[in-house]
């Protein structure tokens, strides 16, 4: 989401399940409202681990997302959630804790916390103390519960971090960390990471935090470990060009759009790369850095950070974007590298040539059935709705 202050709200998260559990007991949801004016993130931590914890955390995060999107009073929404959740007969507490972060287009951030570790706001490399207010709510059979509320106006460069207790309690009981990593330990680690890698993306920072917490546990997670980061930054722009223009007379226009773009430039398609190379006087050379039996090799061309084959690579990239799994670095083929670049970007513009490739499809079929065009529409939709990017598509 691009705010009216002209900075992008980037959301990144990463998660590891408790050792031996197939399903995580933590659930992270992020969504943008239909009008594009708000970005909402929810991290719920179900009591215990495994399937039961996952179901209850999913129930919590789904209800919270629907209520917050509908602009129901946050206090009333919290009461409904807390009253709905089952209560542990032994511990007498609700089955899920949660953190809700709501960012609007003005850069105003609202935070609602229930029993998760407190959010951490870093500005210019230093912690900003958030002013929190506590409210008692009636949680039905669970009795009275306390929620914490905070709000602030974000500025460019801010980073907001929140996590489940699997992060702050990692390493607990070890000689080095008898009381666990603690919020202070996590804060020191994050501050160090930002001082070393100032431009690190929210995705990469969340991953590093979880991997460090996992290391604290001896690389066998004692609890579900989840971390989320919201970064308020100048948008990182990427251009993706794929497919030759419908009219050959537009080859020069395509090349000029490539030349004039300010940001990262990617090309998907051998014919597309040859057109731009011919129009700009550059060479295209095969790149055998990756050897994958299923994905065609990439190429190299001055001015482009990545040049790949077209339809096969894009199809695999779409599968990866839709999947829940993370790509383990380093990228093992051109499709994974393409996805890595897309997820590291904020504003992505696709220029899609509409000339049909006879090798892929009968040219007599209607244009609406064009494989490449439909695939790119799906990629744009997935980037915008699943990964909260700002993606657009232009036909040529």
XYZ file of C-alpha atoms in Angstrom:
396
model
C 0.000 0.000 0.000
C 1.327 3.428 -0.976
C 0.383 6.046 1.628
C -0.518 9.668 0.925
C 2.891 10.538 2.363
C 4.366 8.625 -0.600
C 5.934 5.721 1.265
C 5.121 2.061 0.834
C 3.788 -0.201 3.598
C 5.727 -3.445 3.154
C 4.671 -6.529 5.119
C 6.914 -9.539 5.687
C 6.567 -12.624 7.866
C 8.243 -15.954 8.500
C 7.375 -18.984 10.595
C 8.712 -22.304 11.863
C 6.493 -24.984 13.397
C 7.335 -26.671 16.667
C 9.637 -29.653 16.134
C 7.605 -32.722 15.170
C 4.409 -30.807 14.359
C 3.009 -30.769 10.845
C 0.862 -27.671 11.363
C 1.919 -24.427 13.058
C -0.011 -23.277 16.116
C 0.624 -19.668 15.061
C -1.317 -18.051 12.212
C -0.376 -14.830 10.410
C -2.859 -13.059 8.121
C -2.312 -9.858 6.166
C -4.815 -8.188 3.888
C -5.583 -4.926 2.151
C -9.118 -3.522 2.160
C -10.960 -3.404 -1.163
C -10.553 0.366 -1.446
C -6.801 -0.014 -0.923
C -6.859 2.468 1.954
C -5.854 0.136 4.787
C -3.420 -2.719 5.399
C -4.333 -5.076 8.245
C -2.039 -7.683 9.813
C -2.961 -10.244 12.466
C -0.735 -12.699 14.323
C -2.585 -15.235 16.482
C -0.902 -17.800 18.722
C -3.094 -20.781 19.584
C -2.597 -22.378 22.993
C -0.354 -25.425 22.679
C 0.773 -26.590 19.254
C -0.270 -28.656 16.266
C -3.688 -28.954 14.629
C -5.785 -27.854 17.621
C -3.735 -24.715 18.147
C -3.803 -23.997 14.402
C -7.607 -24.262 14.218
C -8.105 -21.906 17.161
C -5.513 -19.413 15.952
C -7.174 -19.495 12.520
C -10.575 -18.857 14.131
C -9.151 -15.897 16.035
C -7.343 -14.310 13.097
C -10.278 -14.816 10.703
C -12.768 -13.198 13.085
C -10.381 -10.360 13.863
C -9.713 -9.668 10.183
C -13.423 -9.545 9.348
C -14.273 -7.287 12.282
C -11.411 -4.856 11.730
C -12.139 -4.658 7.994
C -15.786 -3.894 8.781
C -14.792 -0.969 11.029
C -16.465 -2.490 14.076
C -15.285 -0.762 17.256
C -12.050 -2.498 18.229
C -13.057 -2.864 21.857
C -16.370 -4.471 20.895
C -14.641 -6.697 18.330
C -12.152 -7.844 20.970
C -14.969 -8.674 23.377
C -16.706 -10.811 20.738
C -13.487 -12.651 19.879
C -12.606 -13.313 23.509
C -16.143 -14.458 24.341
C -16.197 -16.784 21.310
C -12.894 -18.548 21.956
C -13.060 -21.741 24.028
C -11.483 -21.628 27.491
C -8.898 -24.149 28.651
C -10.526 -26.086 31.500
C -7.189 -26.433 33.302
C -5.520 -23.051 32.731
C -8.753 -21.016 32.650
C -7.458 -18.851 29.794
C -8.595 -18.283 26.221
C -7.120 -20.552 23.623
C -5.416 -17.856 21.526
C -3.425 -14.689 22.007
C -3.224 -12.112 19.220
C -1.677 -8.938 17.855
C -3.606 -6.750 15.392
C -1.975 -3.954 13.383
C -4.124 -1.642 11.246
C -2.371 0.884 8.958
C -4.371 3.467 6.993
C -3.429 5.482 3.917
C -2.491 8.483 6.069
C 0.228 6.415 7.760
C -1.737 6.173 11.000
C -1.069 2.868 12.781
C -3.350 1.253 15.384
C -2.180 -1.706 17.466
C -4.254 -4.096 19.586
C -2.396 -6.635 21.734
C -3.590 -9.532 23.842
C -0.901 -11.527 25.660
C 1.564 -11.650 22.760
C 5.010 -10.052 23.230
C 4.731 -6.277 22.817
C 5.298 -4.739 19.398
C 8.638 -3.024 18.847
C 8.873 0.222 16.841
C 12.309 1.221 15.553
C 12.912 4.690 14.118
C 16.331 5.829 12.907
C 17.805 2.688 14.457
C 16.443 3.373 17.945
C 13.471 2.051 19.888
C 10.436 4.327 20.170
C 8.418 3.810 23.342
C 4.780 3.395 22.355
C 2.228 4.883 24.704
C -0.150 2.051 25.542
C -3.528 2.141 27.238
C -5.044 -0.917 28.911
C -8.716 -1.824 28.757
C -10.590 -4.510 30.636
C -13.071 -6.471 28.570
C -15.699 -9.037 29.441
C -14.634 -12.317 27.842
C -17.713 -14.297 28.872
C -16.846 -17.600 30.533
C -13.160 -16.646 30.430
C -13.865 -13.782 32.815
C -12.284 -10.355 32.565
C -9.330 -9.906 30.242
C -6.937 -7.019 29.576
C -6.128 -5.727 26.104
C -3.525 -3.109 25.240
C -4.007 -0.401 22.636
C -1.428 1.864 21.020
C -1.260 4.144 17.991
C 1.301 6.292 16.215
C 1.914 8.167 12.973
C 4.473 6.324 10.859
C 7.311 8.134 9.132
C 9.456 6.908 6.269
C 12.070 4.474 7.557
C 10.025 3.143 10.487
C 10.020 -0.605 11.140
C 7.407 -2.292 13.324
C 8.207 -5.763 14.628
C 5.864 -8.232 16.363
C 6.110 -11.925 17.149
C 4.779 -14.920 19.049
C 6.361 -15.987 22.329
C 8.239 -18.700 20.441
C 10.702 -15.927 19.570
C 11.148 -14.284 22.969
C 11.173 -17.620 24.857
C 13.544 -19.362 22.451
C 16.612 -20.783 24.157
C 14.834 -20.941 27.517
C 16.532 -23.300 29.971
C 19.882 -23.239 28.227
C 23.024 -22.141 30.015
C 23.378 -19.113 27.744
C 19.713 -18.077 28.036
C 18.124 -19.509 31.192
C 15.168 -17.112 30.857
C 15.007 -17.301 27.079
C 16.030 -14.799 24.432
C 13.583 -12.231 25.926
C 12.155 -9.169 24.191
C 15.323 -7.247 24.990
C 17.522 -9.870 23.344
C 15.362 -9.854 20.215
C 15.429 -6.045 20.173
C 19.236 -5.981 20.346
C 19.469 -8.503 17.503
C 17.053 -6.542 15.282
C 18.837 -3.261 15.984
C 22.161 -4.852 15.037
C 20.705 -6.268 11.812
C 19.336 -2.867 10.801
C 22.631 -1.137 11.533
C 24.432 -3.635 9.276
C 21.775 -3.977 6.575
C 19.825 -0.720 6.569
C 17.866 -1.551 3.410
C 16.942 -5.129 4.400
C 13.399 -6.026 3.343
C 10.649 -6.886 5.816
C 10.609 -10.456 4.461
C 14.315 -11.023 4.975
C 14.355 -9.422 8.420
C 11.427 -11.567 9.619
C 13.191 -14.669 8.306
C 16.473 -13.788 10.025
C 14.700 -13.248 13.357
C 12.996 -16.649 13.181
C 16.191 -18.406 12.095
C 18.078 -16.825 15.001
C 15.336 -17.909 17.440
C 15.528 -21.420 15.971
C 19.291 -21.388 16.513
C 18.656 -20.427 20.168
C 16.610 -23.646 20.444
C 19.434 -25.744 19.025
C 17.751 -25.800 15.586
C 14.824 -27.807 17.010
C 11.950 -25.434 17.740
C 10.535 -25.938 21.236
C 7.469 -23.901 20.279
C 5.959 -22.405 17.149
C 8.139 -19.455 16.127
C 6.608 -16.577 14.152
C 7.816 -13.068 13.362
C 6.320 -10.254 11.302
C 7.796 -6.946 10.187
C 6.044 -3.907 8.719
C 8.408 -1.528 6.965
C 7.508 2.008 5.899
C 9.853 2.823 3.043
C 10.368 4.435 -0.326
C 8.823 1.983 -2.836
C 11.211 -0.339 -4.655
C 10.175 -0.334 -8.307
C 10.523 -3.226 -10.751
C 9.683 -3.524 -14.441
C 8.919 -6.918 -16.003
C 8.705 -7.120 -19.802
C 7.421 -10.303 -21.412
C 6.273 -11.091 -24.933
C 6.785 -9.269 -28.251
C 4.412 -6.402 -29.203
C 1.377 -7.197 -31.345
C 2.713 -4.888 -34.067
C 6.395 -5.113 -34.934
C 6.387 -1.338 -35.393
C 6.138 -1.065 -31.581
C 9.462 -2.844 -30.992
C 11.181 0.528 -30.617
C 8.530 1.701 -28.140
C 9.051 -1.434 -26.052
C 12.805 -0.864 -25.989
C 12.411 2.796 -25.013
C 10.147 1.839 -22.095
C 12.872 -0.545 -20.972
C 15.594 2.102 -21.292
C 13.667 4.887 -19.545
C 12.482 2.889 -16.529
C 14.134 3.793 -13.236
C 14.415 0.693 -11.065
C 15.058 -3.037 -11.389
C 14.420 -4.428 -14.893
C 13.534 -8.048 -15.687
C 12.833 -9.704 -19.058
C 10.883 -12.952 -19.477
C 11.061 -14.431 -22.954
C 13.815 -15.126 -25.457
C 12.117 -13.255 -28.306
C 11.452 -10.279 -26.032
C 15.107 -10.160 -24.989
C 16.291 -10.314 -28.608
C 13.964 -7.442 -29.582
C 15.283 -5.191 -26.809
C 18.877 -6.227 -27.533
C 18.459 -5.430 -31.233
C 16.814 -2.073 -30.576
C 19.385 -1.001 -27.965
C 22.515 -2.455 -29.554
C 23.184 -4.929 -26.764
C 24.163 -8.609 -26.710
C 22.238 -11.477 -25.109
C 24.393 -14.295 -23.750
C 23.319 -17.614 -22.274
C 23.859 -17.944 -18.513
C 24.532 -21.467 -17.246
C 24.767 -20.495 -13.562
C 21.633 -22.572 -12.930
C 21.227 -26.119 -14.217
C 17.645 -27.227 -13.680
C 16.126 -30.055 -15.755
C 12.656 -28.467 -15.694
C 13.317 -24.722 -16.057
C 15.095 -23.354 -19.167
C 18.372 -21.513 -18.494
C 18.580 -17.757 -18.021
C 20.515 -15.262 -20.133
C 22.505 -12.110 -19.476
C 22.034 -8.671 -20.993
C 23.407 -5.309 -19.932
C 20.750 -3.244 -18.144
C 18.605 -6.218 -17.074
C 19.084 -7.886 -13.701
C 17.471 -11.086 -14.972
C 16.613 -12.479 -18.409
C 14.621 -15.718 -18.470
C 12.658 -17.898 -20.857
C 8.977 -16.992 -21.053
C 5.977 -19.247 -20.481
C 7.572 -22.180 -18.627
C 9.438 -19.895 -16.208
C 6.410 -17.654 -15.617
C 4.196 -20.683 -14.995
C 6.579 -22.000 -12.341
C 6.896 -18.522 -10.812
C 3.101 -18.353 -10.485
C 3.061 -21.716 -8.686
C 5.699 -20.470 -6.241
C 3.859 -17.193 -5.609
C 0.641 -19.080 -4.854
C 2.263 -21.602 -2.544
C 2.579 -21.036 1.192
C 6.177 -22.193 1.281
C 9.176 -19.887 1.313
C 11.987 -20.136 -1.211
C 15.136 -21.314 0.513
C 18.010 -19.075 -0.584
C 19.935 -19.151 -2.772
C 17.590 -19.475 -5.758
C 18.042 -22.827 -7.515
C 16.686 -21.823 -10.936
C 15.583 -18.732 -12.912
C 11.933 -19.077 -11.769
C 12.941 -18.927 -8.105
C 15.177 -15.917 -8.783
C 12.296 -14.179 -10.560
C 10.021 -14.759 -7.560
C 12.748 -13.553 -5.201
C 13.027 -10.284 -7.145
C 9.241 -9.824 -7.245
C 8.827 -10.372 -3.504
C 11.674 -7.952 -2.760
C 9.853 -5.262 -4.786
C 6.960 -3.008 -3.786
C 5.715 -1.453 -7.017
C 5.816 -3.831 -10.001
C 4.821 -2.901 -13.557
C 4.347 -5.618 -16.174
C 4.500 -4.795 -19.886
C 2.948 -7.710 -21.756
C 3.336 -8.145 -25.493
C 0.148 -9.411 -27.121
C 1.607 -11.212 -30.123
C 0.556 -14.854 -29.750
C 3.344 -17.423 -29.784
C 2.234 -20.104 -32.247
C 4.447 -22.620 -30.461
C 2.182 -22.421 -27.415
C -1.259 -21.959 -28.908
C -3.406 -22.050 -32.024
C -3.339 -18.451 -33.362
C -6.945 -18.820 -34.535
C -8.200 -18.917 -30.939
C -9.660 -15.697 -29.473
C -7.161 -13.315 -27.846
C -8.947 -13.769 -24.488
C -7.533 -17.281 -24.375
C -3.916 -16.149 -24.784
C -1.886 -18.206 -22.303
C 0.727 -15.601 -21.454
C -1.770 -12.782 -20.934
C -3.999 -14.810 -18.625
C -0.998 -16.075 -16.678
C 0.255 -12.522 -16.137
C -3.180 -11.394 -14.944
C -3.061 -14.186 -12.378
C 0.462 -13.230 -11.305
C -0.580 -9.585 -10.832
C -3.643 -10.648 -8.836
C -1.560 -12.964 -6.621
C 1.072 -10.297 -5.978
C -1.559 -7.716 -5.039
C -3.871 -9.849 -2.916
C -1.587 -12.459 -1.363
C 1.668 -10.532 -1.093
C 0.219 -6.987 -0.768
C 2.278 -5.556 -3.625
C 1.242 -2.686 -5.883
C 1.274 -4.372 -9.314
C -0.052 -3.144 -12.653
C -0.170 -4.594 -16.170
C 0.122 -2.823 -19.521
C -0.557 -4.479 -22.884
C 1.411 -3.580 -25.978
